[in-house]
Structures are given as C-alpha cells and as structure tokens.
PDB file of C-alpha atoms and ligand atoms in Angstrom:
ATOM      1  CA  MET T   1     -98.722-111.670  49.119  1.00  0.00           C
ATOM      2  CA  ALA T   2     -95.341-111.417  50.824  1.00  0.00           C
ATOM      3  CA  THR T   3     -94.975-108.537  53.221  1.00  0.00           C
ATOM      4  CA  TYR T   4     -91.725-106.882  54.154  1.00  0.00           C
ATOM      5  CA  LYS T   5     -90.781-105.060  57.317  1.00  0.00           C
ATOM      6  CA  ILE T   6     -89.258-101.667  56.640  1.00  0.00           C
ATOM      7  CA  GLY T   7     -87.459 -99.827  59.413  1.00  0.00           C
ATOM      8  CA  TYR T   8     -87.306 -96.121  58.778  1.00  0.00           C
ATOM      9  CA  PHE T   9     -85.113 -93.397  60.182  1.00  0.00           C
ATOM     10  CA  VAL T  10     -86.195 -89.768  60.330  1.00  0.00           C
ATOM     11  CA  GLY T  11     -83.003 -87.741  60.387  1.00  0.00           C
ATOM     12  CA  SER T  12     -84.555 -84.761  62.176  1.00  0.00           C
ATOM     13  CA  LEU T  13     -85.408 -84.410  65.852  1.00  0.00           C
ATOM     14  CA  ALA T  14     -87.366 -81.189  65.301  1.00  0.00           C
ATOM     15  CA  SER T  15     -90.982 -81.218  66.481  1.00  0.00           C
ATOM     16  CA  GLY T  16     -92.229 -79.637  63.254  1.00  0.00           C
ATOM     17  CA  SER T  17     -89.974 -81.656  60.974  1.00  0.00           C
ATOM     18  CA  ILE T  18     -90.855 -81.496  57.304  1.00  0.00           C
ATOM     19  CA  ASN T  19     -89.023 -84.782  56.867  1.00  0.00           C
ATOM     20  CA  ARG T  20     -91.328 -86.429  59.376  1.00  0.00           C
ATOM     21  CA  ILE T  21     -94.253 -85.147  57.305  1.00  0.00           C
ATOM     22  CA  LEU T  22     -92.559 -86.575  54.208  1.00  0.00           C
ATOM     23  CA  SER T  23     -92.171 -89.936  55.962  1.00  0.00           C
ATOM     24  CA  LYS T  24     -95.879 -89.919  56.777  1.00  0.00           C
ATOM     25  CA  ALA T  25     -96.732 -89.098  53.168  1.00  0.00           C
ATOM     26  CA  LEU T  26     -94.621 -91.995  51.894  1.00  0.00           C
ATOM     27  CA  ILE T  27     -96.186 -94.410  54.377  1.00  0.00           C
ATOM     28  CA  ARG T  28     -99.663 -93.307  53.289  1.00  0.00           C
ATOM     29  CA  LEU T  29     -98.772 -94.028  49.674  1.00  0.00           C
ATOM     30  CA  THR T  30     -96.890 -97.272  50.217  1.00  0.00           C
ATOM     31  CA  PRO T  31     -98.008-100.486  48.555  1.00  0.00           C
ATOM     32  CA  PRO T  32     -99.492-103.064  50.950  1.00  0.00           C
ATOM     33  CA  GLU T  33     -96.368-105.249  50.750  1.00  0.00           C
ATOM     34  CA  LEU T  34     -94.467-102.859  53.030  1.00  0.00           C
ATOM     35  CA  GLU T  35     -94.997-102.423  56.788  1.00  0.00           C
ATOM     36  CA  PHE T  36     -93.176 -99.446  58.270  1.00  0.00           C
ATOM     37  CA  THR T  37     -91.768 -99.143  61.792  1.00  0.00           C
ATOM     38  CA  GLU T  38     -89.760 -96.128  62.894  1.00  0.00           C
ATOM     39  CA  ILE T  39     -86.305 -96.753  64.325  1.00  0.00           C
ATOM     40  CA  PRO T  40     -85.925 -93.918  66.836  1.00  0.00           C
ATOM     41  CA  ILE T  41     -82.609 -92.081  67.157  1.00  0.00           C
ATOM     42  CA  GLY T  42     -83.349 -89.194  69.504  1.00  0.00           C
ATOM     43  CA  THR T  43     -82.204 -90.683  72.810  1.00  0.00           C
ATOM     44  CA  LEU T  44     -79.051 -92.476  71.682  1.00  0.00           C
ATOM     45  CA  PRO T  45     -75.880 -91.395  73.456  1.00  0.00           C
ATOM     46  CA  LEU T  46     -73.060 -90.163  71.260  1.00  0.00           C
ATOM     47  CA  TYR T  47     -71.233 -93.239  70.028  1.00  0.00           C
ATOM     48  CA  ASN T  48     -67.630 -93.920  70.918  1.00  0.00           C
ATOM     49  CA  SER T  49     -65.689 -97.156  70.740  1.00  0.00           C
ATOM     50  CA  ASP T  50     -65.463 -97.513  74.530  1.00  0.00           C
ATOM     51  CA  PHE T  51     -69.021 -98.839  74.286  1.00  0.00           C
ATOM     52  CA  ASP T  52     -67.942-101.785  72.122  1.00  0.00           C
ATOM     53  CA  SER T  53     -66.829-103.955  75.053  1.00  0.00           C
ATOM     54  CA  ASP T  54     -70.153-103.465  76.875  1.00  0.00           C
ATOM     55  CA  PHE T  55     -72.720-102.313  74.337  1.00  0.00           C
ATOM     56  CA  PRO T  56     -75.569-100.463  76.094  1.00  0.00           C
ATOM     57  CA  ALA T  57     -79.244-101.370  75.723  1.00  0.00           C
ATOM     58  CA  ALA T  58     -79.916 -98.345  73.510  1.00  0.00           C
ATOM     59  CA  GLY T  59     -77.318 -99.538  71.012  1.00  0.00           C
ATOM     60  CA  ARG T  60     -78.459-103.158  71.193  1.00  0.00           C
ATOM     61  CA  ASP T  61     -82.093-102.130  70.640  1.00  0.00           C
ATOM     62  CA  LEU T  62     -81.120-100.072  67.606  1.00  0.00           C
ATOM     63  CA  LYS T  63     -79.140-102.930  66.097  1.00  0.00           C
ATOM     64  CA  GLN T  64     -81.944-105.375  66.796  1.00  0.00           C
ATOM     65  CA  ALA T  65     -84.447-103.069  65.088  1.00  0.00           C
ATOM     66  CA  ILE T  66     -82.234-102.800  62.006  1.00  0.00           C
ATOM     67  CA  GLU T  67     -81.604-106.540  61.888  1.00  0.00           C
ATOM     68  CA  ALA T  68     -85.323-107.296  62.282  1.00  0.00           C
ATOM     69  CA  SER T  69     -86.061-105.138  59.232  1.00  0.00           C
ATOM     70  CA  ASP T  70     -86.108-106.474  55.679  1.00  0.00           C
ATOM     71  CA  GLY T  71     -85.205-103.032  54.361  1.00  0.00           C
ATOM     72  CA  ILE T  72     -84.335 -99.569  55.614  1.00  0.00           C
ATOM     73  CA  LEU T  73     -85.603 -96.170  54.482  1.00  0.00           C
ATOM     74  CA  PHE T  74     -83.801 -92.964  55.491  1.00  0.00           C
ATOM     75  CA  VAL T  75     -85.906 -89.787  55.371  1.00  0.00           C
ATOM     76  CA  SER T  76     -83.648 -86.932  56.325  1.00  0.00           C
ATOM     77  CA  PRO T  77     -82.845 -83.267  56.084  1.00  0.00           C
ATOM     78  CA  GLU T  78     -79.519 -81.947  54.879  1.00  0.00           C
ATOM     79  CA  TYR T  79     -77.442 -80.141  57.518  1.00  0.00           C
ATOM     80  CA  ASN T  80     -74.618 -77.976  56.245  1.00  0.00           C
ATOM     81  CA  ARG T  81     -74.454 -79.949  53.023  1.00  0.00           C
ATOM     82  CA  SER T  82     -74.146 -83.274  54.841  1.00  0.00           C
ATOM     83  CA  ILE T  83     -75.824 -85.862  57.089  1.00  0.00           C
ATOM     84  CA  PRO T  84     -77.411 -84.518  60.322  1.00  0.00           C
ATOM     85  CA  GLY T  85     -75.320 -85.493  63.338  1.00  0.00           C
ATOM     86  CA  ALA T  86     -78.139 -87.391  65.053  1.00  0.00           C
ATOM     87  CA  LEU T  87     -78.614 -89.630  62.032  1.00  0.00           C
ATOM     88  CA  LYS T  88     -74.905 -90.200  61.485  1.00  0.00           C
ATOM     89  CA  ASN T  89     -74.575 -91.088  65.174  1.00  0.00           C
ATOM     90  CA  ALA T  90     -77.340 -93.684  64.820  1.00  0.00           C
ATOM     91  CA  ILE T  91     -75.677 -95.179  61.750  1.00  0.00           C
ATOM     92  CA  ASP T  92     -72.379 -95.376  63.620  1.00  0.00           C
ATOM     93  CA  TRP T  93     -74.127 -97.246  66.455  1.00  0.00           C
ATOM     94  CA  GLY T  94     -75.671 -99.674  63.977  1.00  0.00           C
ATOM     95  CA  SER T  95     -72.336-100.339  62.304  1.00  0.00           C
ATOM     96  CA  ARG T  96     -70.481-101.426  65.439  1.00  0.00           C
ATOM     97  CA  PRO T  97     -68.934-103.295  67.258  1.00  0.00           C
ATOM     98  CA  TRP T  98     -66.606-104.172  64.388  1.00  0.00           C
ATOM     99  CA  GLY T  99     -67.739-107.358  62.691  1.00  0.00           C
ATOM    100  CA  THR T 100     -71.416-106.886  63.575  1.00  0.00           C
ATOM    101  CA  ASN T 101     -72.475-104.254  61.034  1.00  0.00           C
ATOM    102  CA  SER T 102     -76.269-104.428  61.174  1.00  0.00           C
ATOM    103  CA  PHE T 103     -76.697-102.750  57.783  1.00  0.00           C
ATOM    104  CA  ALA T 104     -74.812-105.381  55.787  1.00  0.00           C
ATOM    105  CA  ARG T 105     -76.819-106.444  52.720  1.00  0.00           C
ATOM    106  CA  LYS T 106     -79.946-104.571  53.840  1.00  0.00           C
ATOM    107  CA  PRO T 107     -81.730-102.908  50.931  1.00  0.00           C
ATOM    108  CA  THR T 108     -81.892 -99.173  51.619  1.00  0.00           C
ATOM    109  CA  GLY T 109     -83.468 -96.033  50.226  1.00  0.00           C
ATOM    110  CA  ILE T 110     -82.569 -92.409  50.896  1.00  0.00           C
ATOM    111  CA  ILE T 111     -84.954 -89.505  50.448  1.00  0.00           C
ATOM    112  CA  GLY T 112     -85.188 -86.079  52.006  1.00  0.00           C
ATOM    113  CA  ALA T 113     -86.908 -82.719  51.964  1.00  0.00           C
ATOM    114  CA  SER T 114     -85.633 -79.175  52.230  1.00  0.00           C
ATOM    115  CA  PRO T 115     -87.245 -75.800  51.739  1.00  0.00           C
ATOM    116  CA  GLY T 116     -84.337 -75.110  49.371  1.00  0.00           C
ATOM    117  CA  GLY T 117     -83.916 -76.103  45.762  1.00  0.00           C
ATOM    118  CA  ILE T 118     -81.155 -78.664  46.284  1.00  0.00           C
ATOM    119  CA  GLY T 119     -83.663 -80.852  48.113  1.00  0.00           C
ATOM    120  CA  THR T 120     -81.053 -82.677  50.285  1.00  0.00           C
ATOM    121  CA  ALA T 121     -79.065 -83.873  47.258  1.00  0.00           C
ATOM    122  CA  VAL T 122     -75.698 -83.268  48.938  1.00  0.00           C
ATOM    123  CA  MET T 123     -76.757 -85.090  52.122  1.00  0.00           C
ATOM    124  CA  GLN T 124     -77.903 -87.998  49.986  1.00  0.00           C
ATOM    125  CA  SER T 125     -74.599 -88.088  48.173  1.00  0.00           C
ATOM    126  CA  SER T 126     -72.823 -88.297  51.554  1.00  0.00           C
ATOM    127  CA  MET T 127     -75.188 -91.059  52.646  1.00  0.00           C
ATOM    128  CA  ARG T 128     -74.374 -93.093  49.564  1.00  0.00           C
ATOM    129  CA  GLY T 129     -70.701 -93.175  50.520  1.00  0.00           C
ATOM    130  CA  VAL T 130     -71.529 -94.254  54.065  1.00  0.00           C
ATOM    131  CA  LEU T 131     -73.965 -96.959  52.958  1.00  0.00           C
ATOM    132  CA  SER T 132     -71.513 -98.233  50.352  1.00  0.00           C
ATOM    133  CA  PHE T 133     -68.904 -98.708  53.046  1.00  0.00           C
ATOM    134  CA  LEU T 134     -71.519-100.526  55.141  1.00  0.00           C
ATOM    135  CA  ASP T 135     -72.290-102.868  52.224  1.00  0.00           C
ATOM    136  CA  ALA T 136     -75.932-101.777  52.103  1.00  0.00           C
ATOM    137  CA  PRO T 137     -77.454-101.979  48.611  1.00  0.00           C
ATOM    138  CA  GLN T 138     -79.152 -98.674  47.715  1.00  0.00           C
ATOM    139  CA  LEU T 139     -82.065 -97.763  45.486  1.00  0.00           C
ATOM    140  CA  ASN T 140     -80.329 -95.800  42.721  1.00  0.00           C
ATOM    141  CA  ALA T 141     -83.350 -94.527  40.852  1.00  0.00           C
ATOM    142  CA  PRO T 142     -85.612 -92.717  41.226  1.00  0.00           C
ATOM    143  CA  GLU T 143     -83.755 -90.176  43.330  1.00  0.00           C
ATOM    144  CA  GLY T 144     -85.918 -88.300  45.851  1.00  0.00           C
ATOM    145  CA  TYR T 145     -84.744 -84.699  46.133  1.00  0.00           C
ATOM    146  CA  ILE T 146     -87.831 -83.033  47.558  1.00  0.00           C
ATOM    147  CA  ARG T 147     -88.195 -79.267  47.607  1.00  0.00           C
ATOM    148  CA  PHE T 148     -90.782 -79.041  50.350  1.00  0.00           C
ATOM    149  CA  ASP T 149     -93.851 -76.973  49.527  1.00  0.00           C
ATOM    150  CA  ALA T 150     -95.729 -76.643  52.835  1.00  0.00           C
ATOM    151  CA  GLU T 151     -99.032 -76.101  51.001  1.00  0.00           C
ATOM    152  CA  ALA T 152     -98.760 -79.474  49.295  1.00  0.00           C
ATOM    153  CA  TYR T 153     -98.969 -81.485  52.556  1.00  0.00           C
ATOM    154  CA  GLY T 154    -101.302 -81.857  55.514  1.00  0.00           C
ATOM    155  CA  PRO T 155     -99.817 -82.411  58.997  1.00  0.00           C
ATOM    156  CA  ASP T 156    -100.387 -86.160  58.841  1.00  0.00           C
ATOM    157  CA  GLY T 157     -98.786 -86.551  55.459  1.00  0.00           C
ATOM    158  CA  GLU T 158    -101.835 -86.033  53.308  1.00  0.00           C
ATOM    159  CA  VAL T 159    -100.562 -84.981  49.887  1.00  0.00           C
ATOM    160  CA  LYS T 160    -102.694 -82.283  48.313  1.00  0.00           C
ATOM    161  CA  ASN T 161    -100.786 -81.833  45.073  1.00  0.00           C
ATOM    162  CA  ALA T 162    -101.395 -84.502  42.408  1.00  0.00           C
ATOM    163  CA  GLU T 163     -97.966 -84.179  40.837  1.00  0.00           C
ATOM    164  CA  THR T 164     -96.204 -84.531  44.206  1.00  0.00           C
ATOM    165  CA  GLU T 165     -98.401 -87.474  45.101  1.00  0.00           C
ATOM    166  CA  ALA T 166     -97.615 -89.223  41.810  1.00  0.00           C
ATOM    167  CA  PHE T 167     -93.890 -88.726  42.324  1.00  0.00           C
ATOM    168  CA  LEU T 168     -93.895 -89.997  45.913  1.00  0.00           C
ATOM    169  CA  LYS T 169     -96.044 -92.978  44.915  1.00  0.00           C
ATOM    170  CA  HIS T 170     -93.590 -93.804  42.148  1.00  0.00           C
ATOM    171  CA  TYR T 171     -90.684 -93.503  44.594  1.00  0.00           C
ATOM    172  CA  ILE T 172     -92.161 -95.812  47.201  1.00  0.00           C
ATOM    173  CA  ASP T 173     -93.359 -98.344  44.611  1.00  0.00           C
ATOM    174  CA  GLU T 174     -89.839 -98.482  43.173  1.00  0.00           C
ATOM    175  CA  PHE T 175     -88.413 -98.832  46.686  1.00  0.00           C
ATOM    176  CA  ALA T 176     -90.749-101.797  47.306  1.00  0.00           C
ATOM    177  CA  ALA T 177     -89.656-103.415  44.039  1.00  0.00           C
ATOM    178  CA  PHE T 178     -86.003-102.841  44.922  1.00  0.00           C
ATOM    179  CA  VAL T 179     -86.402-104.412  48.376  1.00  0.00           C
ATOM    180  CA  THR T 180     -88.048-107.416  46.766  1.00  0.00           C
ATOM    181  CA  ARG T 181     -85.187-107.818  44.282  1.00  0.00           C
ATOM    182  CA  VAL T 182     -82.438-107.532  46.885  1.00  0.00           C
ATOM    183  CA  LEU T 183     -84.130-109.960  49.264  1.00  0.00           C
ATOM    184  CA  ALA T 184     -84.459-112.459  46.413  1.00  0.00           C
ATOM    185  CA  ALA T 185     -80.755-112.097  45.689  1.00  0.00           C
ATOM    186  CA  ASN T 186     -79.918-112.504  49.389  1.00  0.00           C
ATOM    187  CA  ALA T 187     -82.001-115.664  49.717  1.00  0.00           C
ATOM    188  CA  PRO T 188     -80.298-119.033  50.304  1.00  0.00           C
ATOM    189  CA  GLY T 189     -79.104-120.697  47.127  1.00  0.00           C
ATOM    190  CA  HIS T 190     -77.496-117.643  45.586  1.00  0.00           C
ATOM    191  CA  ILE T 191     -73.785-117.060  45.146  1.00  0.00           C
ATOM    192  CA  GLY T 192     -72.275-115.665  48.331  1.00  0.00           C
ATOM    193  CA  ASP T 193     -75.171-116.628  50.580  1.00  0.00           C
ATOM    194  CA  SER T 194     -73.055-119.013  52.631  1.00  0.00           C
ATOM    195  CA  ASP T 195     -71.043-116.442  54.534  1.00  0.00           C
ATOM    196  CA  PRO T 196     -73.132-113.442  55.567  1.00  0.00           C
ATOM    197  CA  ALA T 197     -70.468-112.528  58.142  1.00  0.00           C
ATOM    198  CA  SER T 198     -68.157-111.657  55.266  1.00  0.00           C
ATOM    199  CA  ALA T 199     -70.516-108.782  54.478  1.00  0.00           C
ATOM    200  CA  LYS T 200     -69.937-107.248  57.883  1.00  0.00           C
TER     201      LYS T 200
HETATM  202  C1  FNR Q 301     -80.240 -76.472  57.639  1.00  0.00           C
HETATM  203  N1  FNR Q 301     -80.942 -76.381  56.448  1.00  0.00           N
HETATM  204  C2  FNR Q 301     -80.331 -76.756  55.269  1.00  0.00           C
HETATM  205  N2  FNR Q 301     -81.070 -76.920  54.126  1.00  0.00           N
HETATM  206  C3  FNR Q 301     -80.459 -77.357  52.992  1.00  0.00           C
HETATM  207  O1  FNR Q 301     -81.122 -77.517  51.972  1.00  0.00           O
HETATM  208  N3  FNR Q 301     -79.131 -77.608  52.963  1.00  0.00           N
HETATM  209  C4  FNR Q 301     -78.333 -77.461  54.050  1.00  0.00           C
HETATM  210  O2  FNR Q 301     -77.146 -77.713  53.992  1.00  0.00           O
HETATM  211  C5  FNR Q 301     -78.943 -77.009  55.253  1.00  0.00           C
HETATM  212  N4  FNR Q 301     -78.222 -76.875  56.401  1.00  0.00           N
HETATM  213  C6  FNR Q 301     -78.857 -76.707  57.606  1.00  0.00           C
HETATM  214  C7  FNR Q 301     -78.128 -76.823  58.783  1.00  0.00           C
HETATM  215  C8  FNR Q 301     -78.777 -76.763  59.998  1.00  0.00           C
HETATM  216  C9  FNR Q 301     -77.984 -76.936  61.268  1.00  0.00           C
HETATM  217  C10 FNR Q 301     -80.170 -76.524  60.037  1.00  0.00           C
HETATM  218  C11 FNR Q 301     -80.895 -76.473  61.366  1.00  0.00           C
HETATM  219  C12 FNR Q 301     -80.879 -76.367  58.887  1.00  0.00           C
HETATM  220  C13 FNR Q 301     -82.358 -76.020  56.451  1.00  0.00           C
HETATM  221  C14 FNR Q 301     -83.197 -77.275  56.559  1.00  0.00           C
HETATM  222  O3  FNR Q 301     -83.398 -77.830  55.281  1.00  0.00           O
HETATM  223  C15 FNR Q 301     -84.557 -76.939  57.168  1.00  0.00           C
HETATM  224  O4  FNR Q 301     -84.364 -76.404  58.470  1.00  0.00           O
HETATM  225  C16 FNR Q 301     -85.453 -78.149  57.237  1.00  0.00           C
HETATM  226  O5  FNR Q 301     -86.727 -77.759  57.703  1.00  0.00           O
HETATM  227  C17 FNR Q 301     -84.871 -79.210  58.154  1.00  0.00           C
HETATM  228  O6  FNR Q 301     -85.641 -80.381  58.066  1.00  0.00           O
HETATM  229  P1  FNR Q 301     -86.669 -80.798  59.214  1.00  0.00           P
HETATM  230  O7  FNR Q 301     -85.966 -80.719  60.519  1.00  0.00           O
HETATM  231  O8  FNR Q 301     -87.798 -79.786  59.148  1.00  0.00           O
HETATM  232  O9  FNR Q 301     -87.122 -82.159  58.820  1.00  0.00           O
END
C-alpha cells in the first residue's frame, strides 16, 4: 500500500481552537494511506519581500515542509469573512521568493469549522482564489463547511455524533483519493511533467 505524506496547516493560533480539534478528528478518521504532519505557522515573522535575498531559516523550514509533503490540508477558521492573517502570512512565505512557489502542483484540501452557520464558507472561497494563483490543485467536492457543535467532539478529536463522523470520514477518504489522483497525474510520463519550474 502506498502511503502519502500530508502536511497540514491549522489556521488558528488559539489554545482552545475548534479547528485544531477538527484537525484531530480528521486525522483519527483518515485512511491508513495518509500520514499527517503539522506545518506550524505560529512563530513565522510577517513576510515582506526584503527577506527574498536572504531567506531566513523559519521561511526555509516552512518551504521544505511543504515540498516534502505529497499533499496539503488546510484546517482553518474564518476571520472577518476571509483567511486568518497568520495562515495567509504562512502561505505568502511558502509562495516566495518568486519562482520557488512551494505549493505548485501540490494537491490541497480546505476545510474549516465555525460556531456560526456559514461554517467558514467565505474563508474557503478566498482560499480557492489564492490556491488557484499558486497552481495548487484543490479538492472540489465534498466541501467541508463545519458548523462546530462542541458536544459532538472530545478534546482529542473523538467524534461522538455518528452523522458528523460519517461526514468527516467521507471528506478525508475523498481527500485521500484526490491526492492519489493528482500524484498519478504529476508522475513522470504525463504531459507537462518535464518542466515543473513552469508551474512556479
Ligand atoms: C471570528 N469568528 C468568525 N466566525 C465566522 O464564522 N465568520 C467570521 O467571519 C468570523 N470572524 C472572526 C474574526 C475574528 C478576528 C475572530 C477572533 C473570530 C468567530 C470564529 O469562528 C470563532 O472564534 C472560532 O472559534 C475560531 O476558530 P478557532 O480559533 O477556535 O479554531
């Protein structure tokens, strides 16, 4: 059985983050093909292009973690109907210096939880524009707009509600299938495989 390395971003730095709980729930339910490693974002400086001529270790480590991953999962809250600044900052780091976009051709998934009914849908819509620009293929369906019910989860991501569990299992199974498909398409021998730099 092939296994794939999935780097995941949690878009919240809050100690009691519901999105961190959601990430734990997804990892609990994941098929054995996927191995998850968090890509931390909390200590990154704010990106600016002055760093491009002498990229700091924090930025290099982030890019290396993305590039070492077969696929990327974003689990994030919605802030003011958009992407939380800490997550957007991390994505900006990963996208630069120009010509070294670490997200190019990486299969990605976006999911998020909110106490509110929109369930991070507007943040996810913003993310899709960003990831499109970065040439990162995205899981289109199922969409994961999670209205977080605190009673449905334990602190370590145990899912106590059968319907929620079935949905999250379906989501992560479909993400695994999507990663597999994109990696097959990216493999040598396919059209466009000869010039990965053109994707950056
Ligand atoms: C929020 N929250 C929020 N919720 C939402 O559904 N849509 C939104 O646009 C916003 N905007 C927003 C902005 C800021 C600055 C904060 C701090 C919060 C509420 C948010 O969903 C809630 O605090 C979640 O618990 C945040 O996720 P974590 O940090 O618990 O994972």
